[in-house]
Amino acid sequence: MANENNQNTPKKPRFSSWWIYGVVIALIIGFQFFGGSSFSSTEKTTTSELQEFLRNGDISKIVIITNTRQAKVYLTEEALNKDVHKGVAKKPLFPSSGLVPQYVLDYGDLQIFQNEITEIKKENNLDTIVEFDTESNVLGELLLSLLPFALIIGIWIYLMRRMSGGAGGGAGGQIFNIGKSKAKLFDEKTDTRTSFKDVAGLEGAKEEVQEIVEFLKNPDKYTSLGGKIPKGALLVGPPGTGKTLLAKAVAGEAKVPFFSLSGSDFVEMFVGVGASRVRDLFKQAKDKSPAIIFIDEIDAIGRARGKNNFTGSNDERENTLNQLLTEMDGFGTNTNVIVLAATNRADVLDKALMRAGRFDRQIYVDLPDLNERKEIFEVHLRPIKTAETLDLDFLAKQTPGFSGADIANVCNEAALIAARKEKKAVTKQDFLDAVDRIVGGLEKKNKIITPEEKKTIAFHEAGHATVSWMLEHAAPLVKVTIVPRGQSLGAAWYLPEERLIVRPEQMLDEMCATMGGRAAEKVIFNKISTGALSDLEKVTKQARAMVTIYGLNDELGNITYYDSSGQNEYGFTKPYSEETAQKIDQEISKMIEEQYQRAIKLLDANKDKLTELAERLLDKEVIFKDDLEKIFGRRPFEKEEAELEPEPAK
C-alpha cells in the first residue's frame, strides 16, 4: 500500500533556476534593444556631412534631442533613392514604432548647432522642419533599475544550490539543505575493504577499538555486568601514525552504520549552520542506532573556547562546539551511538570536550617501534613485486622514527625508483635509495661546486664521522656522502639507538658529534663557514631542552618551564625572570662551547685519520661504515659479535 500511495502521489514539479538566468538575459537584451535611441540600421554622421545634405535638399526633418546632445536626421523620399544614401534605413523595423531616422549625430554647443542650420535654411530657401525633443525611455529605465536586483537574485539562488550540493529538488529544500549533515554513511552494504588485518602494529589501539566494535555487536556481554557503553573514544597521535586508518578498519569490521566526516564539514559562512549540522548528524545516528560517528581532525571545531575571541563577537565555531558537547552528553545510555574522533593536537582541545562522559577513552597512537615497523612493511610490501626475499628486520632498522605513512611512502618510492631504472622487480638497494630520497632529498649531481668548496664539505662531513666514531653514546654511522641532496651540500647517515629515556652524557655526545663538522673546518683550515647552520640549530635546540625542559643542568637545578597542556597560562610573558633568562642563555652557550672544544681536541688527536677519511670521501663521494673500520679500526667500546650472542641453552 505504501508503494501504491507513493506512486499515486503527484510529484512536485522540479524547480530549476535556469529560468532565472533566462529572465536576466532577456532583460539585458531588452534593455539593449529598447533602451537606446538608435537602431543598427541608423548610421552615424558628422556636422559637416549634415550641412552638405541640408544644402542639397536631402533632409526633410531634423529632431534635436536636447538632453542627450544628439540629433536625428530624416531624409526625403527622393534622397532615399540616391547612391550617396545607399544602405540607410528606409522603413521602420516595426510598423507601430513610427519613422526611422536615417542618420544620427552628436553635436557640441546647442546654440551654435541651431544657428548653423538656420543660416543654411535661409541661404537655400529650405522648408526643412527642425524640432526639439527630450528622450525618455521609461521601459529602459525600468529595466535598468530592476537589472541589479535580478542579477543578485540569480547569483544568490546559484550559490544556494552550490552550497546545498544538489542539482534539483524544491527551492526551499535546496536552501534548507545547508543545515543538513555532510557525513558519509558506511554500512554493511557499502564496499569497505579495510579491516583490522590491514592495520599493522598499534596493538594497544586496535584492542581498544576492537572492543568498541564488539560492544556494538554484542552489548549484552558487557551490560549484563552493569557496564555502560562508552560515549566516545579520541585517537591522538602524530601525523601519519594510522588514526584515520583505524577508523576505516572500524567501518569495515563493524556491521553497524558508520558516519564519517571531517571537523571542517561543520564550518560554514552562515550563522547557526554548524550547530544545525551537528543536530542533524546525531539525529541520523540515533535513528540508525547502534551506530558509530567518526569526526576526523576534530580540532577544527573543538579548540578551547574564548582563547582568540578578541572582538567579543559571536563565534560560530564556539556555537558548533557547544552543540557537539550537548549532543554527546545528551542522549541516554541505551542509544548505542559511539563517537570516534582523531586529532594531532589534543593539547588545544576544549577541556569540556575531553572530560569523561564525552570522550571516555583517549587512545594514543604513537610512532611505531622496531617490531611494529616490520609489521607495517609486511602490509605495504604485499602489492610490491620484489626481486628477492627482503630482510624486513634490516628495513625496519633503517627507518627509525618513521610513521606508517612514511613507510608506505618508502615502499611506493622504491617501486618508482625501480621502474625509473627499468627493472623488472624492486631490490634492496631501491629501498635504501628511497630512504635516502625521503630523508635527504633528491640528489643534485649537476650542482656547480668549486674544488675548494668540495674540499671544505668533505672535511666537514669527515669531521662528523670521526667524532661520532670516537664517542661511545653517539649514533653509529651508516654512510657519509658529499653529493648534494635537497638543501644540503653533504650528509651523514646514522642509525640512532631507539631509547625510551635519554641520559645527559648521551645527549652531550650527540651534541659533540654534531659540532664535529665545524670543528674539522677549524682544525684543518683554521677557518669556519656557514655550512654548519643546521648543526648549530640542532645543538641549540638540544641544549635549550636540557636546560629549560628536562632539568639536566646543574646551575638551574631540577626545574622545568615546559607546559604539557599547551594552554600557555603565562600568555605573552615568560614563566621566569630576566635574571633566570640570562642564566639560561649563559648555560646554553657554555654547554655548546664545551662540546665544540671537546670535538676539536678529538680531531686534533686524530688529524691524520681525519685527513685520510676526507681524501677517500673526495675520491669516492660516498663511503660506508666499512671504510671507517679500515681507517680507525673497531670502535674501542664496541663488543665483539660473539660477545653479543646469547649463551646456548643447556
XYZ file of C-alpha atoms in Angstrom:
650
model
C 0.000 0.000 0.000
C 2.808 2.341 0.841
C 4.353 1.861 -2.563
C 0.992 2.384 -4.294
C 0.387 5.602 -2.385
C 3.816 6.829 -3.279
C 3.208 6.043 -6.932
C -0.214 7.750 -6.991
C 1.012 10.853 -5.209
C 1.673 13.509 -7.826
C 5.277 14.530 -7.898
C 6.096 18.129 -7.186
C 7.461 19.972 -10.181
C 11.195 20.138 -10.042
C 12.495 23.612 -9.502
C 15.198 24.866 -11.778
C 16.990 28.167 -11.521
C 17.686 28.235 -15.250
C 14.554 30.351 -15.808
C 16.107 32.982 -13.534
C 19.150 33.120 -15.774
C 16.885 33.274 -18.855
C 14.942 36.216 -17.450
C 18.172 38.051 -16.621
C 19.473 37.538 -20.178
C 16.144 38.646 -21.648
C 16.220 41.779 -19.520
C 19.706 42.605 -20.709
C 18.768 42.056 -24.373
C 15.563 44.067 -23.966
C 17.424 46.911 -22.381
C 19.979 46.915 -25.125
C 17.249 46.764 -27.775
C 14.730 49.270 -26.382
C 16.941 51.391 -24.154
C 18.894 53.067 -26.944
C 17.611 55.800 -29.184
C 19.008 54.290 -32.358
C 18.927 51.005 -34.220
C 21.521 49.079 -36.114
C 20.144 50.443 -39.449
C 20.633 54.074 -38.381
C 24.053 55.353 -39.412
C 26.296 57.860 -37.701
C 27.155 61.109 -39.468
C 29.028 64.340 -38.771
C 28.060 68.001 -38.617
C 29.842 68.806 -41.901
C 28.058 65.963 -43.722
C 24.749 67.126 -42.248
C 25.338 70.628 -43.619
C 26.099 69.218 -47.084
C 22.956 67.025 -47.011
C 20.961 70.076 -45.929
C 22.290 72.267 -48.765
C 21.422 69.520 -51.302
C 17.839 69.480 -50.029
C 18.023 65.837 -48.912
C 16.730 66.392 -45.375
C 13.084 66.616 -44.545
C 13.281 66.880 -40.742
C 15.857 67.274 -38.002
C 14.934 66.347 -34.417
C 17.335 67.848 -31.876
C 17.411 65.881 -28.602
C 18.446 68.448 -26.022
C 19.117 66.139 -23.044
C 21.428 63.737 -24.915
C 23.126 66.243 -27.329
C 22.082 64.124 -30.289
C 20.231 64.963 -33.492
C 18.118 62.572 -35.573
C 18.071 63.164 -39.314
C 15.169 62.120 -41.583
C 15.688 62.130 -45.380
C 13.195 62.962 -48.096
C 11.750 60.273 -50.352
C 13.864 61.485 -53.308
C 17.064 61.420 -51.225
C 16.491 57.823 -50.181
C 16.967 56.754 -53.820
C 20.349 58.483 -54.200
C 23.524 56.369 -54.187
C 25.110 58.526 -51.511
C 22.461 57.363 -49.039
C 22.526 53.724 -50.086
C 22.201 51.294 -47.123
C 20.367 53.567 -44.714
C 17.061 52.609 -43.132
C 14.094 53.221 -45.425
C 11.241 51.608 -43.493
C 10.554 51.233 -39.756
C 11.571 47.916 -38.211
C 8.175 47.690 -36.566
C 5.078 49.385 -38.051
C 3.968 50.675 -34.674
C 7.319 52.230 -33.870
C 6.942 55.222 -36.233
C 9.505 56.608 -38.670
C 13.095 55.543 -38.506
C 15.841 58.195 -38.616
C 18.364 57.603 -41.358
C 21.201 59.379 -39.579
C 22.136 60.361 -36.069
C 24.939 62.687 -34.994
C 26.404 64.111 -31.819
C 26.602 67.902 -31.684
C 28.524 70.194 -29.354
C 27.048 73.535 -28.370
C 23.289 73.657 -28.985
C 23.142 77.363 -29.853
C 25.934 77.157 -32.457
C 24.429 73.994 -33.989
C 20.978 75.638 -34.237
C 22.397 78.849 -35.770
C 24.280 76.879 -38.472
C 21.110 75.031 -39.513
C 19.079 78.275 -39.566
C 21.640 80.048 -41.805
C 21.754 77.185 -44.330
C 17.939 77.136 -44.476
C 17.836 80.874 -45.185
C 20.600 80.731 -47.802
C 18.998 77.855 -49.725
C 15.357 78.779 -49.002
C 14.632 75.349 -47.477
C 11.477 74.222 -45.683
C 13.260 71.583 -43.557
C 11.478 71.013 -40.274
C 13.559 71.486 -37.114
C 12.076 70.110 -33.899
C 13.306 69.933 -30.329
C 12.659 66.956 -28.072
C 13.885 65.153 -24.958
C 14.400 61.405 -24.998
C 12.687 59.476 -22.202
C 12.742 55.650 -22.336
C 10.524 54.531 -19.465
C 10.922 50.854 -20.276
C 14.666 51.127 -20.486
C 14.900 52.996 -17.196
C 12.634 50.441 -15.523
C 14.701 47.547 -16.824
C 17.877 49.323 -15.772
C 16.574 49.732 -12.211
C 15.404 46.104 -11.999
C 18.514 44.577 -13.564
C 20.750 44.680 -10.408
C 18.019 43.032 -8.327
C 17.540 40.314 -10.924
C 21.281 39.647 -11.032
C 21.529 39.499 -7.234
C 18.600 37.057 -7.025
C 20.103 34.854 -9.726
C 23.537 34.779 -8.088
C 22.010 34.098 -4.659
C 19.990 31.123 -5.936
C 23.092 29.805 -7.715
C 25.157 29.982 -4.502
C 22.397 28.298 -2.511
C 22.323 25.421 -4.997
C 26.107 25.039 -4.901
C 26.267 25.004 -1.101
C 23.350 22.599 -0.775
C 25.168 20.156 -3.072
C 22.108 19.235 -5.162
C 21.208 19.681 -8.808
C 17.428 19.715 -8.492
C 14.600 19.485 -5.996
C 12.440 22.171 -4.455
C 13.770 25.663 -3.933
C 13.059 25.577 -0.233
C 14.634 22.129 0.075
C 17.797 23.277 -1.650
C 18.175 26.281 0.611
C 17.466 24.447 3.850
C 19.820 21.570 2.930
C 22.637 23.852 4.111
C 21.931 22.770 7.676
C 21.968 19.071 6.800
C 24.894 16.883 7.820
C 27.553 16.125 5.207
C 28.550 12.841 6.830
C 29.205 9.896 4.526
C 27.378 6.759 5.602
C 29.048 3.350 5.559
C 27.028 0.251 6.389
C 27.096 -3.447 5.672
C 26.021 -2.748 2.087
C 28.932 -0.378 1.478
C 32.096 -1.778 -0.057
C 34.597 -1.033 2.742
C 37.589 -3.293 2.233
C 39.773 -2.005 5.075
C 39.859 -4.325 8.080
C 41.972 -4.796 11.191
C 44.259 -7.085 9.167
C 45.318 -4.031 7.167
C 46.351 -2.178 10.332
C 49.817 -3.370 11.298
C 51.275 -2.586 14.700
C 49.208 -0.383 17.014
C 48.209 -3.415 19.040
C 47.020 -1.419 22.046
C 44.956 0.967 19.938
C 43.487 -1.894 17.913
C 42.468 -3.669 21.088
C 40.604 -0.562 22.284
C 38.664 -0.001 19.048
C 38.007 -3.734 18.602
C 36.335 -3.698 21.991
C 34.094 -0.842 20.832
C 33.071 -2.826 17.755
C 32.463 -5.901 19.912
C 30.309 -3.866 22.279
C 28.059 -2.764 19.429
C 27.808 -6.308 18.099
C 27.217 -7.968 21.467
C 26.214 -5.349 24.068
C 24.689 -7.896 26.473
C 28.144 -9.298 27.210
C 29.066 -6.001 28.909
C 25.746 -4.619 30.131
C 24.935 -7.832 31.975
C 27.716 -6.934 34.426
C 26.443 -3.386 34.887
C 28.749 -1.762 32.355
C 27.674 1.149 30.198
C 28.519 1.872 26.612
C 31.362 4.430 26.307
C 30.234 7.722 24.826
C 33.340 8.291 22.749
C 36.979 7.494 22.055
C 39.596 10.044 20.981
C 42.512 8.898 18.807
C 45.540 11.104 19.490
C 48.980 10.950 17.926
C 51.470 12.434 15.456
C 50.514 12.751 11.780
C 50.712 9.590 9.694
C 50.526 7.088 12.565
C 47.276 5.477 11.403
C 44.442 7.205 13.269
C 42.201 7.542 10.235
C 43.216 4.054 9.086
C 41.980 2.663 12.401
C 38.657 4.390 11.838
C 38.454 2.885 8.340
C 39.086 -0.542 9.852
C 36.269 0.045 12.339
C 33.989 0.951 9.428
C 34.980 -2.261 7.659
C 34.649 -4.528 10.708
C 31.551 -3.113 12.407
C 28.334 -4.316 10.861
C 26.607 -1.132 12.012
C 26.073 2.235 10.285
C 29.262 4.291 10.322
C 29.038 8.054 9.746
C 32.343 9.591 8.642
C 33.102 13.300 8.206
C 35.763 15.926 8.941
C 35.661 18.650 11.554
C 35.772 21.278 8.812
C 32.484 19.953 7.391
C 30.677 21.703 10.244
C 32.219 25.071 9.421
C 30.063 27.339 7.257
C 29.806 31.034 6.434
C 26.229 31.282 7.721
C 25.387 31.635 11.408
C 23.874 28.540 13.009
C 24.689 26.141 10.172
C 27.399 24.262 12.107
C 25.142 23.631 15.104
C 22.334 22.574 12.769
C 24.599 20.038 11.062
C 25.636 18.612 14.438
C 21.981 18.155 15.421
C 21.156 16.525 12.094
C 24.178 14.200 12.319
C 23.235 12.882 15.752
C 19.572 12.595 14.742
C 20.546 10.351 11.811
C 22.838 8.287 14.057
C 20.098 7.820 16.681
C 17.609 6.746 14.009
C 20.057 4.062 12.797
C 21.459 3.061 16.200
C 23.535 1.170 17.083
C 25.905 3.393 15.084
C 29.354 4.972 15.095
C 30.181 8.601 14.281
C 33.764 9.365 13.221
C 34.948 13.001 13.195
C 38.399 13.386 11.658
C 40.529 16.419 12.627
C 38.129 17.364 15.412
C 40.386 20.248 16.457
C 38.795 22.243 13.598
C 35.742 22.762 15.834
C 36.960 21.501 19.219
C 39.523 24.156 20.111
C 39.366 25.698 23.564
C 36.712 28.398 23.756
C 37.447 32.046 24.476
C 41.142 31.949 23.547
C 41.227 34.062 20.391
C 37.906 35.888 20.503
C 39.358 39.383 20.873
C 36.389 41.112 19.228
C 33.835 39.799 21.710
C 31.508 38.897 18.829
C 29.505 35.724 18.446
C 31.788 32.889 17.349
C 30.153 30.383 15.013
C 32.794 27.737 15.805
C 32.054 28.010 19.522
C 28.327 27.578 18.844
C 29.106 24.417 16.892
C 31.269 23.107 19.733
C 28.558 23.886 22.296
C 26.043 21.893 20.267
C 28.504 18.989 19.967
C 29.051 18.978 23.741
C 25.300 18.934 24.313
C 24.669 16.108 21.861
C 27.473 13.899 23.198
C 26.245 14.095 26.773
C 22.573 14.500 25.963
C 21.350 11.133 24.747
C 20.679 8.191 27.035
C 22.931 5.241 27.651
C 20.751 2.900 25.618
C 21.000 4.728 22.295
C 24.140 2.779 21.321
C 25.805 5.687 19.483
C 29.583 5.994 19.889
C 31.674 8.949 18.735
C 35.194 8.312 17.440
C 37.426 11.308 16.772
C 41.009 11.837 15.631
C 43.378 14.755 16.117
C 47.066 15.635 16.063
C 46.540 18.491 18.532
C 44.904 17.171 21.669
C 46.587 19.972 23.644
C 44.371 22.634 22.028
C 41.046 20.851 22.567
C 38.497 22.257 24.980
C 38.585 20.696 28.457
C 34.820 20.174 28.425
C 35.195 18.012 25.318
C 37.887 15.858 26.931
C 36.064 15.034 30.141
C 34.709 11.583 30.970
C 31.163 11.156 29.727
C 32.020 12.632 26.367
C 35.320 11.122 25.299
C 35.674 8.398 27.904
C 38.820 6.991 26.301
C 41.878 8.651 24.880
C 43.810 6.238 22.686
C 47.367 7.417 21.997
C 48.621 6.251 18.592
C 52.397 6.669 18.808
C 55.134 6.288 16.212
C 55.832 2.593 15.583
C 58.763 0.865 17.240
C 61.127 -1.610 15.550
C 58.783 -4.612 15.594
C 55.765 -2.537 14.556
C 57.691 -1.057 11.620
C 58.456 -4.598 10.494
C 54.736 -5.460 10.551
C 53.906 -2.272 8.645
C 56.471 -3.168 5.983
C 54.795 -6.563 5.614
C 51.463 -4.874 4.889
C 52.781 -2.366 2.363
C 55.044 -4.877 0.608
C 52.098 -7.100 -0.386
C 51.443 -5.351 -3.715
C 55.181 -4.688 -4.361
C 56.960 -7.086 -6.714
C 60.363 -7.703 -5.119
C 63.371 -9.406 -6.672
C 64.287 -11.404 -3.606
C 63.112 -12.103 -0.107
C 63.786 -8.842 1.660
C 65.196 -8.698 5.155
C 62.363 -6.880 6.909
C 64.403 -6.552 10.104
C 67.045 -4.651 8.137
C 64.462 -2.334 6.550
C 62.843 -1.677 9.933
C 66.242 -0.742 11.414
C 66.907 1.656 8.534
C 63.738 3.652 9.216
C 63.866 4.870 12.852
C 61.270 7.499 13.654
C 59.248 6.753 10.510
C 55.461 6.745 10.786
C 53.187 4.307 8.992
C 52.579 6.872 6.252
C 56.343 7.352 5.847
C 56.867 3.605 5.461
C 54.094 3.444 2.853
C 55.881 6.273 1.051
C 59.193 4.382 1.211
C 57.636 1.300 -0.404
C 55.984 3.382 -3.126
C 59.143 5.416 -3.754
C 61.222 2.222 -4.020
C 58.831 0.882 -6.682
C 59.057 4.170 -8.602
C 62.870 4.149 -8.438
C 62.980 0.565 -9.743
C 60.580 1.453 -12.562
C 62.691 4.510 -13.409
C 65.709 2.220 -13.766
C 63.617 -0.152 -15.944
C 63.947 -3.038 -13.524
C 61.578 -6.000 -13.517
C 61.399 -6.119 -9.725
C 62.251 -3.967 -6.690
C 65.552 -4.734 -4.950
C 67.018 -3.988 -1.538
C 69.096 -1.142 -2.957
C 65.931 0.525 -4.282
C 64.553 0.643 -0.749
C 67.788 2.160 0.570
C 67.710 4.756 -2.213
C 64.100 5.510 -1.327
C 65.020 6.102 2.328
C 67.852 8.427 1.260
C 65.493 10.240 -1.097
C 62.893 10.824 1.633
C 65.337 11.736 4.417
C 67.885 13.784 2.484
C 66.076 14.850 -0.659
C 66.824 14.404 -4.336
C 70.443 14.077 -5.466
C 71.813 17.104 -7.331
C 74.929 15.756 -9.043
C 74.943 18.601 -11.558
C 75.216 21.290 -8.868
C 78.225 23.519 -9.549
C 80.687 23.342 -6.625
C 84.231 24.710 -6.720
C 87.122 22.392 -5.744
C 87.765 24.471 -2.628
C 84.131 24.218 -1.536
C 84.104 20.483 -2.225
C 87.203 20.023 -0.061
C 85.579 22.002 2.769
C 82.431 19.872 2.527
C 84.482 16.667 2.572
C 86.370 17.629 5.735
C 83.120 18.854 7.338
C 81.369 15.509 6.802
C 84.538 13.582 7.725
C 84.596 15.543 10.990
C 81.072 14.352 11.816
C 82.014 10.770 11.028
C 85.269 10.875 13.023
C 83.802 12.362 16.198
C 80.772 10.072 16.181
C 83.102 7.075 15.734
C 85.148 8.071 18.782
C 82.242 8.718 21.164
C 80.511 5.905 22.993
C 76.962 7.299 23.045
C 76.921 8.882 19.597
C 74.733 7.199 16.984
C 76.623 4.635 14.848
C 77.422 5.789 11.333
C 75.813 4.188 8.274
C 77.299 6.221 5.416
C 78.678 9.651 4.520
C 78.260 11.470 1.213
C 79.341 14.775 -0.301
C 76.795 14.533 -3.130
C 74.343 17.450 -2.662
C 70.851 16.385 -1.630
C 67.923 18.741 -1.200
C 69.216 21.881 0.518
C 72.303 20.227 1.997
C 75.706 20.043 0.287
C 76.646 16.845 2.116
C 75.144 14.452 4.622
C 75.996 11.758 7.140
C 73.518 8.966 7.857
C 73.353 7.457 11.332
C 71.384 4.638 12.883
C 70.289 6.033 16.244
C 69.534 3.767 19.126
C 65.834 3.856 19.990
C 65.819 4.892 23.636
C 62.836 5.451 25.886
C 64.866 7.620 28.264
C 67.974 9.655 27.476
C 70.780 10.482 29.906
C 72.843 13.708 29.920
C 76.022 12.000 28.710
C 74.155 10.583 25.709
C 72.806 13.997 24.716
C 76.226 15.621 25.179
C 77.896 13.002 22.971
C 75.316 13.634 20.251
C 75.931 17.380 20.526
C 79.681 16.861 20.278
C 79.273 14.701 17.148
C 77.019 17.367 15.626
C 79.678 20.030 16.249
C 82.319 17.775 14.650
C 81.774 19.343 11.203
C 82.575 22.906 12.257
C 85.408 21.655 14.493
C 87.004 19.862 11.498
C 86.916 23.092 9.467
C 88.645 24.896 12.340
C 91.312 22.177 12.794
C 92.179 21.772 9.095
C 91.685 25.259 7.625
C 91.721 27.375 10.812
C 88.542 28.945 9.383
C 84.836 28.354 9.794
C 81.986 28.730 7.282
C 78.211 28.974 7.036
C 77.921 25.251 6.283
C 77.200 24.411 9.925
C 73.851 26.252 10.091
C 71.684 23.149 10.510
C 74.198 21.721 13.012
C 74.070 24.869 15.142
C 70.274 24.900 15.035
C 70.147 21.283 16.189
C 72.580 21.639 19.099
C 70.957 24.892 20.256
C 67.574 23.179 20.468
C 69.128 20.222 22.309
C 70.916 22.475 24.802
C 67.808 24.573 25.413
C 65.769 21.428 26.002
C 68.319 20.136 28.519
C 68.235 23.425 30.433
C 64.596 24.539 30.262
C 62.620 21.300 29.767
C 64.406 18.253 31.164
C 66.145 19.892 34.129
C 69.540 18.398 33.239
C 71.620 21.461 34.119
C 73.403 21.745 37.474
C 73.244 25.536 37.564
C 69.435 25.825 37.261
C 68.694 22.576 39.059
C 65.624 20.376 38.955
C 63.168 22.731 37.307
C 61.262 22.804 34.026
C 59.394 25.507 32.147
C 57.585 23.070 29.871
C 53.763 23.247 29.745
C 52.412 19.859 28.623
C 48.825 21.139 28.492
C 49.668 23.571 25.731
C 47.332 26.167 27.255
C 50.139 28.758 27.674
C 48.847 30.004 31.026
C 51.520 32.719 31.130
C 50.254 34.410 27.951
C 52.884 36.540 26.240
C 55.169 36.658 29.272
C 57.969 34.218 30.081
C 57.482 31.923 33.074
C 60.812 33.064 34.546
C 62.532 36.305 35.490
C 65.044 38.259 33.430
C 67.826 37.089 35.733
C 66.865 33.458 35.073
C 66.673 34.183 31.333
C 70.274 35.407 31.431
C 71.336 32.262 33.278
C 69.573 30.092 30.686
C 71.349 31.857 27.822
C 74.702 31.547 29.591
C 74.258 27.837 30.312
C 73.174 27.073 26.734
C 76.188 28.943 25.312
C 78.532 27.296 27.829
C 77.233 23.794 27.065
C 77.592 24.197 23.284
C 81.069 25.733 23.550
C 82.288 22.882 25.793
C 81.211 20.278 23.236
C 82.781 22.291 20.425
C 86.154 22.389 22.209
C 85.810 18.690 23.016
C 85.304 17.915 19.305
C 88.381 19.999 18.400
C 90.537 18.026 20.848
C 89.321 14.693 19.432
C 90.047 15.785 15.867
C 93.471 17.216 16.773
C 94.413 13.825 18.239
C 93.220 12.025 15.056
C 94.139 14.617 12.440
C 95.931 12.146 10.136
C 92.973 9.740 10.127
C 90.578 12.639 9.550
C 92.605 13.704 6.514
C 92.718 10.150 5.142
C 88.946 9.816 5.541
C 88.309 13.164 3.812
C 90.579 12.236 0.895
C 88.757 8.934 0.470
C 85.467 10.834 0.565
C 86.717 13.210 -2.140
C 87.686 10.220 -4.261
C 84.560 8.054 -3.821
C 81.983 10.752 -2.862
C 80.165 8.113 -0.755
C 81.763 6.000 1.992
C 80.257 3.464 4.371
C 80.891 2.023 7.802
C 83.418 -0.467 6.384
C 85.643 2.386 5.173
C 85.756 3.858 8.680
C 86.686 0.481 10.179
C 89.626 0.212 7.747
C 90.913 3.636 8.821
C 90.053 3.782 12.551
C 89.696 0.111 13.420
C 86.882 -1.194 15.565
C 85.303 1.251 18.000
C 87.029 0.669 21.373
C 83.792 0.428 23.378
C 82.020 -1.950 20.966
C 81.858 -5.592 21.918
C 82.675 -8.406 19.582
C 79.714 -10.022 17.835
C 80.485 -13.265 19.645
C 80.116 -11.481 22.977
C 76.693 -10.154 21.928
C 75.313 -13.617 21.089
C 73.355 -15.245 23.925
C 74.727 -18.369 25.507
C 73.194 -21.596 24.182
C 70.547 -23.106 26.391
C 71.734 -26.076 28.424
